[in-house]
Amino acid sequence: MNFIRLRGIGVSPGIGMGETCLSEKALFMAKKEFIPSSRVAAEVKRLKRAVVRTEQELLQWKRDVESRMGEEHVFVFDAHLLILKDPSLFAAVEKIIRQERVRAEWALTQVHRKYEDIFSSLQDDYFRQRKFDVSDVLARVYANLDTRKRRRPSDNQTKRMVLVAHDLLPSEAAVSFSQGNVLAVAMDMGGATSHTAILARSMNIPAVVGLHDVTHQVKNGDFVIVDGTDGEVLINPPPAVRKEFQSKKEKYDKYFKELKKTARLKSLTLDEVRFYPLANIELPEEVSLAFSLGAEGIGLFRSEFIYLQRESLPTEEDHFSVYSRLAKSAYPSPVYIRTVDIGGEKSLPQLKIEKEPNPALGLRAIRFSLRNRSLFKTQLRAILRASAWKNVRVLIPMITELEEIAEVKLLLEEVKQELEREKHKFDRQIPLGVMIEVPAAAAIADVLLKEVDYVSIGTNDLIQYYLAVDRSNEFVSYLYKPLHPSVLRLIKFIIETALREGKDVTICGEMAADPLSALVLLGSGLRKFSMNPIFIPKIKKTLRSVELRTLEKMVEEALTLRTAQEVEEHVIERVLAKHPRAFLMGQAL
Ligand code: PEP
Ligand code: MG
């Protein structure tokens, strides 16, 4: 067996090693192989047997899902069974086998391509999305052509494996990961900010993406090491390399355990000032990892995931089932549910969204919701119903002006009255907050704060708009500086205004997860830091090793400085002089 070493992008730290399980989608890449005419009939028979096996499999999954999650979740399997029974689909495959005398795998691949082309050319978005269903069914039949015992994480609850895939839809990733038997993930496609990457990180599954052709390099059952910290994948390594990575894994796991111990310590500075680490998450399943890492609430629930996980629009019950699970698992800690931040380039698969010339400045977030009121109302109804737990807050993204808040309030009141009439339980006093992401909103923070119960500063977008630097454009990323004096002044203004108004203020952008910035933010009056849970131990350790008064003085001086560089040097110098332990954070995550 050849030893192969591949480099990709490490998107979720840690090391996972074990036997490979290739995701079925990755298998859809047959080469053209001819067969003698004497084998044609047998090949057609092999195809038919695979279709039967797929039907049995789908029926079995349908029964399993029905018993585990309820009847409302089985519609996908019904749709897939219908496709499987469509005679024209497999007649086309059979025709290719007979006419071209090729193996069934190649014939299926051809038909798959043809359907992909047809569906992709359709105008109607809903029908265009059907290609995923056809593709799924064909992939299952494809996998069933191979009668050797296949292994999938879902086949065997106890065997833990390394999942190798060409690409994983967020929904596929969610299903695989939530079963708890994925040791690590390696993917051909993907970037650091893809949802699958975020999910792997938040579920603490080591992952490397962007490997281009890992699915061609491994076979089912190969031994693979995934090093998510350094972005490497090693296929069939010799014993010496295996040993080296085993010890690296043990070191990392020990370090991670140490971090987790921090979770049990109090969130207090040296001079006993209380701060609150909160978590940014996208799935209710992430709550337990977040709390085990020291989160004291869910400071940002990005609800877009509910839309991205399904092919039809989520119903009120779909929303409600997610929010109530979330509220219940975090109870009594608070959960800030952000209404959908979609539009522009984050398009909804279920809706026709016009392409915009400048999506970042377009019909996003609350602008989109106010244009699509029935979707917005469905979401608000579900959030309100989940608020019966009394730990739910509603958070509105991308507010620009006061009028938007007035509209949201009207709608919220309308929904409350509806729910009252329908005798639903909910929290009439549910706190309403807005995200400060647009500089104009920051400048009138005093005005907005009078109308809401709290604000959450979304520094990812606020910095992007304030500094006019596209947050995902690598050509200008050198200008994206959270410690730019202008940003510090703006944030300090928002925090001070909130404190003066006696209202809550949180930061939920990546800035809260950066130790230097977190020191500045604490010194600026912030107490609630919401971030990807994986960073909580590090930030908690940093803030526990300083005194507030050092930071307050440091910030006062920093605000007179001219550049981000000067601020950075100043923070390090001042904090280091008083609290050298603030920078003793061990290996960076
Ligand atoms: C932000 O803009 O800081 C934020 C938290 O929202 P998102 O990253 O989801 O745009
Ligand atoms: Mg944002």
XYZ file of C-alpha atoms and ligand atoms in Angstrom:
600
model
C 0.000 0.000 0.000
C 1.345 3.363 -1.035
C 1.997 6.008 1.576
C 0.524 9.311 0.359
C 0.727 12.689 2.099
C -1.688 15.429 1.040
C -1.913 19.080 2.008
C -5.211 20.930 2.372
C -6.784 23.521 4.633
C -7.093 22.552 8.284
C -10.517 23.850 9.305
C -11.096 22.028 12.565
C -8.127 21.354 14.841
C -7.054 18.045 16.329
C -6.004 14.694 14.924
C -8.257 11.816 13.961
C -7.068 8.488 12.612
C -8.694 5.267 11.571
C -10.202 3.332 8.716
C -11.643 5.271 5.810
C -15.245 5.395 4.841
C -15.788 7.020 1.453
C -18.988 9.014 1.227
C -21.221 7.585 -1.510
C -21.189 10.807 -3.527
C -17.442 10.437 -3.962
C -17.957 7.106 -5.659
C -19.724 8.739 -8.556
C -16.642 8.987 -10.672
C -16.354 5.847 -12.734
C -14.027 5.445 -15.663
C -15.411 4.062 -18.916
C -14.964 0.279 -18.824
C -16.118 -1.971 -21.637
C -17.550 -5.468 -21.185
C -17.820 -8.339 -23.658
C -21.278 -8.697 -25.245
C -21.684 -12.026 -23.443
C -21.741 -10.114 -20.141
C -24.311 -7.506 -21.085
C -27.310 -9.427 -19.748
C -25.520 -10.099 -16.463
C -24.602 -6.418 -16.174
C -28.243 -5.385 -16.633
C -29.204 -7.915 -13.977
C -26.582 -6.432 -11.655
C -28.157 -3.001 -12.180
C -31.651 -4.335 -11.402
C -30.423 -6.033 -8.252
C -28.857 -2.742 -7.148
C -32.188 -0.954 -7.679
C -33.970 -3.558 -5.536
C -31.341 -3.287 -2.819
C -31.697 0.508 -2.891
C -35.446 0.224 -2.470
C -35.027 -2.059 0.534
C -32.474 0.337 1.981
C -34.712 3.391 1.509
C -37.669 1.589 3.101
C -35.504 0.598 6.039
C -34.236 4.175 6.538
C -37.752 5.497 6.241
C -38.857 3.171 9.045
C -35.811 4.111 11.159
C -36.257 7.854 10.739
C -39.997 7.596 11.342
C -39.478 5.809 14.621
C -36.641 8.113 15.742
C -37.850 11.503 14.550
C -41.493 11.185 13.594
C -43.582 10.879 10.471
C -43.033 14.456 9.281
C -39.399 13.704 8.452
C -39.951 10.825 6.033
C -41.086 12.816 2.997
C -37.554 12.792 1.578
C -37.598 9.005 1.463
C -41.019 8.950 -0.193
C -39.731 11.309 -2.859
C -36.664 9.143 -3.378
C -38.743 5.975 -3.641
C -40.831 7.642 -6.332
C -37.744 8.556 -8.326
C -36.422 5.028 -7.941
C -39.642 3.656 -9.393
C -39.527 5.933 -12.436
C -39.110 3.446 -15.322
C -37.556 5.959 -17.717
C -34.620 6.670 -15.428
C -33.262 3.135 -15.312
C -34.353 2.343 -18.854
C -31.858 5.027 -19.886
C -29.104 3.356 -17.860
C -29.940 -0.059 -19.300
C -29.886 1.350 -22.819
C -26.364 2.674 -22.364
C -25.160 -0.684 -20.991
C -26.646 -2.542 -23.941
C -25.697 -0.114 -26.694
C -22.233 0.848 -25.554
C -21.379 -2.429 -23.789
C -20.093 -0.689 -20.698
C -20.181 -1.414 -17.007
C -23.257 -0.238 -15.133
C -21.155 2.235 -13.098
C -20.235 4.136 -16.240
C -23.796 4.028 -17.562
C -25.091 5.434 -14.287
C -22.466 8.160 -14.298
C -23.545 9.162 -17.810
C -27.216 9.317 -16.895
C -26.357 11.225 -13.749
C -24.485 13.839 -15.827
C -27.349 14.117 -18.271
C -29.887 14.747 -15.504
C -27.594 17.257 -13.843
C -27.386 19.209 -17.096
C -31.134 19.097 -17.630
C -31.970 20.236 -14.103
C -29.278 22.911 -14.026
C -30.709 24.509 -17.165
C -34.211 24.840 -15.704
C -35.425 28.342 -14.971
C -37.540 27.435 -11.993
C -35.431 27.280 -8.878
C -37.637 24.728 -7.163
C -37.326 22.272 -10.011
C -33.659 23.029 -10.399
C -33.167 21.894 -6.834
C -34.728 18.490 -7.629
C -31.431 17.482 -9.172
C -30.121 16.743 -5.688
C -32.849 14.145 -5.175
C -32.183 12.407 -8.483
C -28.488 12.574 -7.806
C -28.952 11.080 -4.348
C -30.983 8.169 -5.662
C -28.543 7.423 -8.480
C -25.653 7.560 -6.023
C -27.349 4.999 -3.781
C -27.951 2.656 -6.705
C -24.349 3.199 -7.728
C -23.097 2.224 -4.298
C -25.356 -0.825 -4.311
C -23.780 -2.150 -7.513
C -20.930 -3.184 -5.316
C -22.187 -6.184 -3.383
C -19.215 -6.287 -1.057
C -20.149 -5.190 2.410
C -19.951 -1.411 2.307
C -19.355 0.571 5.387
C -20.883 3.878 6.159
C -20.818 5.670 9.454
C -24.576 5.180 9.611
C -24.362 1.436 9.047
C -22.531 0.675 12.177
C -23.123 2.765 15.245
C -20.098 1.428 17.106
C -17.371 1.504 14.465
C -15.836 4.972 14.283
C -14.329 5.938 10.951
C -12.659 8.736 9.004
C -15.155 10.189 6.561
C -13.711 11.018 3.133
C -15.933 12.914 0.720
C -15.794 14.961 -2.439
C -18.106 17.520 -0.880
C -20.637 17.302 1.900
C -23.862 19.224 1.981
C -24.344 20.821 5.388
C -27.332 18.522 5.910
C -25.294 15.421 5.129
C -22.585 16.644 7.459
C -25.141 17.287 10.198
C -26.584 13.776 9.889
C -23.190 12.056 9.790
C -21.661 14.098 12.605
C -24.640 13.863 14.909
C -24.408 10.078 14.891
C -21.148 10.388 16.794
C -19.094 7.913 14.802
C -17.092 10.216 12.562
C -13.476 10.373 13.788
C -12.348 12.989 11.282
C -13.242 14.434 7.884
C -11.225 14.868 4.688
C -12.791 16.545 1.667
C -11.821 17.392 -1.900
C -13.771 20.645 -1.822
C -14.538 23.327 0.734
C -13.074 26.376 2.412
C -12.527 27.459 5.997
C -15.817 29.298 6.221
C -18.003 26.631 4.603
C -20.820 25.409 6.772
C -19.416 21.912 6.892
C -16.172 23.362 8.255
C -18.014 25.413 10.873
C -19.978 22.352 11.856
C -16.909 20.121 12.166
C -15.239 22.761 14.325
C -18.174 23.168 16.594
C -18.603 19.436 17.018
C -14.903 19.026 17.676
C -14.264 16.741 14.719
C -10.809 17.232 13.123
C -11.225 18.231 9.480
C -9.134 19.069 6.440
C -10.819 20.414 3.300
C -9.675 21.658 -0.116
C -7.659 18.477 -0.807
C -8.719 18.406 -4.499
C -8.541 14.658 -5.096
C -8.363 12.813 -1.796
C -11.367 10.734 -2.916
C -9.272 9.381 -5.788
C -6.314 8.623 -3.571
C -8.047 6.515 -0.906
C -10.072 3.345 -0.940
C -12.586 2.193 1.624
C -10.753 0.580 4.506
C -7.422 2.419 4.004
C -5.850 3.716 7.188
C -5.899 7.521 7.197
C -4.628 10.236 9.531
C -6.337 13.642 9.388
C -4.362 16.443 11.014
C -6.846 19.313 11.242
C -4.374 21.538 13.083
C -1.750 21.529 10.319
C -4.036 20.730 7.371
C -2.518 17.385 6.413
C -3.927 14.020 5.398
C -1.764 10.901 5.466
C -2.929 7.779 3.665
C -1.537 4.388 4.740
C 1.380 5.860 6.701
C 4.230 3.534 7.750
C 4.387 2.536 11.454
C 6.968 5.200 12.380
C 4.766 8.023 11.024
C 1.699 6.511 12.660
C 3.535 6.536 15.975
C 4.650 10.122 15.508
C 1.059 11.248 14.872
C -0.278 9.111 17.702
C 1.914 11.044 20.096
C 0.959 14.359 18.453
C -2.685 13.359 18.899
C -2.160 12.512 22.559
C -0.473 15.884 23.117
C -3.319 17.735 21.429
C -6.001 15.781 23.270
C -4.251 16.546 26.573
C -4.079 20.218 25.667
C -7.765 20.210 24.771
C -8.622 18.539 28.071
C -6.659 21.257 29.873
C -8.663 23.870 28.004
C -11.857 22.192 29.058
C -10.796 22.462 32.705
C -10.895 26.232 32.238
C -14.592 25.832 31.573
C -15.194 24.959 35.213
C -13.396 28.031 36.522
C -15.258 31.222 37.312
C -15.481 33.926 34.667
C -13.878 36.581 36.823
C -10.903 38.864 36.297
C -8.163 39.016 38.951
C -10.027 41.909 40.555
C -13.260 39.880 40.510
C -15.037 41.604 37.654
C -17.603 39.235 36.177
C -17.614 38.616 32.416
C -19.723 36.222 30.339
C -18.435 33.969 27.572
C -21.265 33.090 25.190
C -21.337 30.855 22.134
C -22.088 31.460 18.456
C -23.695 28.318 17.059
C -25.756 27.085 14.137
C -27.306 23.841 15.366
C -29.037 22.893 18.625
C -26.713 19.867 18.779
C -23.797 22.227 19.392
C -25.130 23.439 22.743
C -23.551 20.704 24.815
C -20.043 21.163 23.372
C -20.405 24.926 23.840
C -21.325 24.534 27.511
C -18.597 21.964 28.079
C -16.113 24.580 26.833
C -17.412 27.194 29.273
C -20.176 29.006 27.405
C -22.710 30.594 29.739
C -25.370 31.005 27.107
C -25.880 31.074 23.351
C -25.050 34.636 22.303
C -25.787 34.065 18.626
C -27.861 31.377 16.973
C -27.419 31.784 13.205
C -30.794 30.585 11.964
C -29.844 30.463 8.267
C -28.888 26.862 8.789
C -32.524 25.850 9.096
C -33.052 26.984 5.503
C -29.859 25.525 4.148
C -30.581 22.108 5.614
C -33.713 21.396 3.629
C -34.907 21.637 0.101
C -38.361 23.049 0.737
C -39.044 26.127 2.824
C -39.068 25.368 6.544
C -42.512 25.404 8.120
C -43.336 27.045 11.437
C -43.072 23.598 13.039
C -39.605 23.073 11.500
C -38.469 26.358 13.010
C -40.201 25.677 16.304
C -38.700 22.234 16.677
C -35.176 23.718 16.327
C -35.760 26.717 18.619
C -37.497 24.783 21.350
C -34.743 22.147 21.382
C -32.258 24.980 21.597
C -34.082 26.765 24.420
C -34.545 23.531 26.315
C -30.953 22.375 26.045
C -29.557 25.774 27.060
C -32.137 26.403 29.794
C -31.932 28.422 32.026
C -29.070 30.181 30.222
C -30.069 32.741 27.604
C -30.365 32.013 23.885
C -30.194 34.876 21.378
C -31.966 33.718 18.217
C -31.042 35.843 15.240
C -33.696 36.097 12.544
C -32.536 35.000 9.164
C -29.516 36.795 7.707
C -29.986 35.806 4.116
C -30.149 37.486 0.738
C -27.439 38.880 -1.469
C -24.824 36.216 -1.962
C -26.198 33.927 0.762
C -29.066 32.773 -1.398
C -31.869 30.541 -0.251
C -32.032 27.345 -2.279
C -35.829 27.391 -1.981
C -36.444 30.906 -3.317
C -35.761 32.843 -6.423
C -33.507 35.608 -5.226
C -32.580 38.251 -7.745
C -28.875 38.533 -8.423
C -27.745 41.894 -7.127
C -24.845 43.978 -8.402
C -23.524 44.554 -4.902
C -24.921 41.878 -2.610
C -23.163 43.044 0.570
C -25.050 46.327 0.250
C -28.226 44.757 -1.031
C -31.377 43.074 0.145
C -29.844 41.150 3.051
C -30.929 40.203 6.550
C -33.730 42.396 7.966
C -34.146 44.105 4.576
C -34.880 40.703 3.072
C -37.190 39.716 5.941
C -39.245 42.890 5.704
C -39.690 42.241 1.969
C -40.706 38.629 2.601
C -43.108 39.149 5.460
C -44.797 35.799 5.470
C -41.430 34.031 5.857
C -40.471 36.507 8.546
C -43.743 36.057 10.418
C -43.367 32.282 10.309
C -39.972 32.628 11.911
C -41.140 35.151 14.523
C -44.094 32.933 15.474
C -41.757 29.996 16.026
C -39.260 32.052 18.059
C -42.079 33.411 20.208
C -43.535 29.957 20.797
C -40.092 28.715 21.871
C -39.886 31.694 24.239
C -42.329 29.871 26.512
C -39.083 28.570 28.042
C -38.408 32.176 29.151
C -34.739 32.123 28.141
C -35.173 33.202 24.504
C -34.262 36.580 23.031
C -34.934 37.730 19.518
C -32.117 39.408 17.597
C -32.525 41.352 14.328
C -29.529 41.550 11.935
C -28.293 44.497 9.829
C -30.458 47.280 11.171
C -29.762 50.581 9.404
C -32.468 52.946 10.644
C -35.102 53.423 13.301
C -37.993 52.769 10.912
C -36.929 49.166 10.526
C -37.184 48.648 14.270
C -40.646 50.203 14.260
C -41.740 47.778 11.535
C -40.313 44.796 13.381
C -42.110 45.855 16.554
C -45.426 46.139 14.747
C -45.007 42.719 13.255
C -43.931 41.242 16.562
C -47.013 42.658 18.234
C -49.231 41.289 15.458
C -47.709 37.844 15.935
C -48.096 38.037 19.712
C -51.784 38.813 19.337
C -52.251 35.940 16.920
C -50.565 33.548 19.313
C -52.699 34.795 22.178
C -55.848 34.196 20.155
C -54.613 30.713 19.348
C -53.827 30.120 23.038
C -50.153 29.438 22.476
C -47.805 29.949 25.397
C -44.996 32.477 24.931
C -42.996 35.140 26.733
C -44.782 38.436 26.181
C -41.719 40.242 27.537
C -39.321 38.491 25.149
C -36.277 40.800 24.887
C -35.883 42.380 21.458
C -32.368 43.281 20.330
C -30.703 44.509 17.184
C -27.317 43.872 15.684
C -25.109 46.876 15.170
C -23.377 46.012 11.917
C -23.980 49.108 9.813
C -21.910 52.202 10.736
C -25.005 54.394 10.487
C -26.684 52.312 13.181
C -23.578 52.629 15.338
C -23.665 56.403 15.013
C -27.267 56.542 16.241
C -26.815 53.833 18.876
C -28.316 56.200 21.463
C -31.495 56.554 19.385
C -31.813 52.829 18.639
C -31.077 51.752 22.199
C -34.119 53.644 23.462
C -36.296 51.372 21.298
C -34.815 47.956 22.071
C -33.855 45.851 25.072
C -30.269 45.182 24.020
C -27.770 45.426 21.176
C -25.274 42.950 19.808
C -22.291 44.317 17.917
C -21.554 42.255 14.818
C -17.969 43.308 14.312
C -17.458 41.057 11.266
C -19.790 43.223 9.248
C -19.353 46.450 11.182
C -15.616 46.472 10.419
C -16.261 45.491 6.811
C -18.620 48.429 6.291
C -16.767 50.930 8.471
C -13.378 50.349 6.882
C -14.867 49.599 3.434
C -13.026 46.267 3.320
C -14.784 43.190 1.945
C -14.474 40.645 4.767
C -13.871 37.776 2.346
C -11.581 39.439 -0.192
C -7.992 38.316 0.320
C -6.640 41.232 -1.771
C -7.740 43.763 0.812
C -7.558 41.614 3.930
C -4.426 43.521 5.012
C -6.739 46.464 5.719
C -9.181 44.473 7.857
C -7.994 45.628 11.287
C -10.206 45.254 14.365
C -7.696 47.329 16.340
C -7.895 50.279 13.924
C -8.332 53.291 16.248
C -11.517 54.276 14.406
C -13.052 50.880 15.178
C -12.081 51.108 18.830
C -13.618 54.559 19.160
C -16.829 53.443 17.474
C -17.191 50.340 19.613
C -16.425 52.250 22.790
C -19.130 54.716 21.875
C -21.701 51.930 21.425
C -20.748 50.178 24.658
C -20.798 53.389 26.698
C -24.114 54.419 25.204
C -25.656 51.055 26.074
C -24.342 51.245 29.627
C -25.703 54.769 29.994
C -29.107 53.603 28.775
C -28.945 50.676 31.207
C -29.196 48.199 28.319
C -27.328 45.000 27.607
C -24.550 44.918 25.012
C -22.797 41.896 23.502
C -20.163 41.440 20.821
C -20.678 38.437 18.574
C -18.126 38.993 15.803
C -14.801 37.154 15.514
C -13.140 40.070 17.288
C -14.457 38.780 20.622
C -12.408 35.604 20.083
C -9.111 37.397 19.579
C -7.183 37.713 22.888
C -5.707 41.170 22.224
C -9.042 42.565 21.091
C -10.854 40.905 23.991
C -8.556 42.739 26.425
C -9.394 46.037 24.744
C -13.099 45.226 24.745
C -13.154 44.355 28.442
C -11.302 47.596 29.132
C -13.925 49.416 27.056
C -16.725 48.184 29.302
C -17.858 45.040 27.482
C -18.829 42.043 29.639
C -20.519 39.695 27.154
C -18.316 38.022 24.565
C -19.958 35.682 22.095
C -17.775 33.503 19.864
C -17.206 30.142 18.250
C -17.157 27.863 21.331
C -13.720 26.484 20.526
C -12.171 29.877 21.400
C -13.934 30.302 24.742
C -11.289 28.601 26.934
C -8.519 30.737 25.477
C -10.425 34.000 25.960
C -11.529 32.975 29.417
C -7.945 32.188 30.399
C -6.788 35.547 29.055
C -9.449 37.591 30.833
C -9.000 35.676 34.090
C -5.355 36.716 34.249
C -5.810 40.487 34.157
C -7.175 43.284 36.294
C -9.856 45.505 34.856
C -8.201 48.684 36.063
C -5.047 47.919 34.011
C -7.216 47.462 30.937
C -9.280 50.597 31.488
C -6.149 52.698 31.682
C -4.664 50.911 28.700
C -7.769 51.609 26.589
C -7.819 55.263 27.587
C -4.300 55.613 26.228
C -4.947 53.411 23.188
C -7.733 55.704 22.051
C -5.206 58.491 21.547
C -3.011 56.391 19.252
C -2.868 56.725 15.484
C -2.640 53.264 13.974
C -3.685 49.664 14.590
C -0.013 48.759 14.863
C 0.529 51.332 17.605
C -2.550 50.051 19.441
C -1.385 46.449 19.231
C 2.079 47.257 20.557
C 0.589 49.358 23.307
C -1.800 46.623 24.466
C 0.954 44.021 24.579
C 3.361 46.327 26.375
C 0.883 47.542 29.007
C -0.711 44.193 29.740
C 2.568 42.310 29.695
C 4.105 44.715 32.196
C 1.342 44.060 34.732
C 0.029 40.608 33.893
C 2.533 38.454 32.021
C 0.267 35.428 32.409
C -2.296 37.006 30.083
C -0.216 35.844 27.164
C 0.580 32.378 28.470
C -2.006 30.532 26.470
C 0.019 27.571 25.319
C -0.404 26.189 21.841
C -2.792 28.288 19.793
C -5.963 26.612 18.627
C -21.064 39.774 12.399
O -21.297 40.381 11.342
O -20.178 40.116 13.213
C -21.839 38.572 12.742
C -21.677 37.963 13.897
O -22.702 38.096 11.802
P -22.253 37.130 10.596
O -20.800 36.759 10.804
O -23.170 35.966 10.662
O -22.471 38.019 9.421
Mg -23.095 39.927 10.234
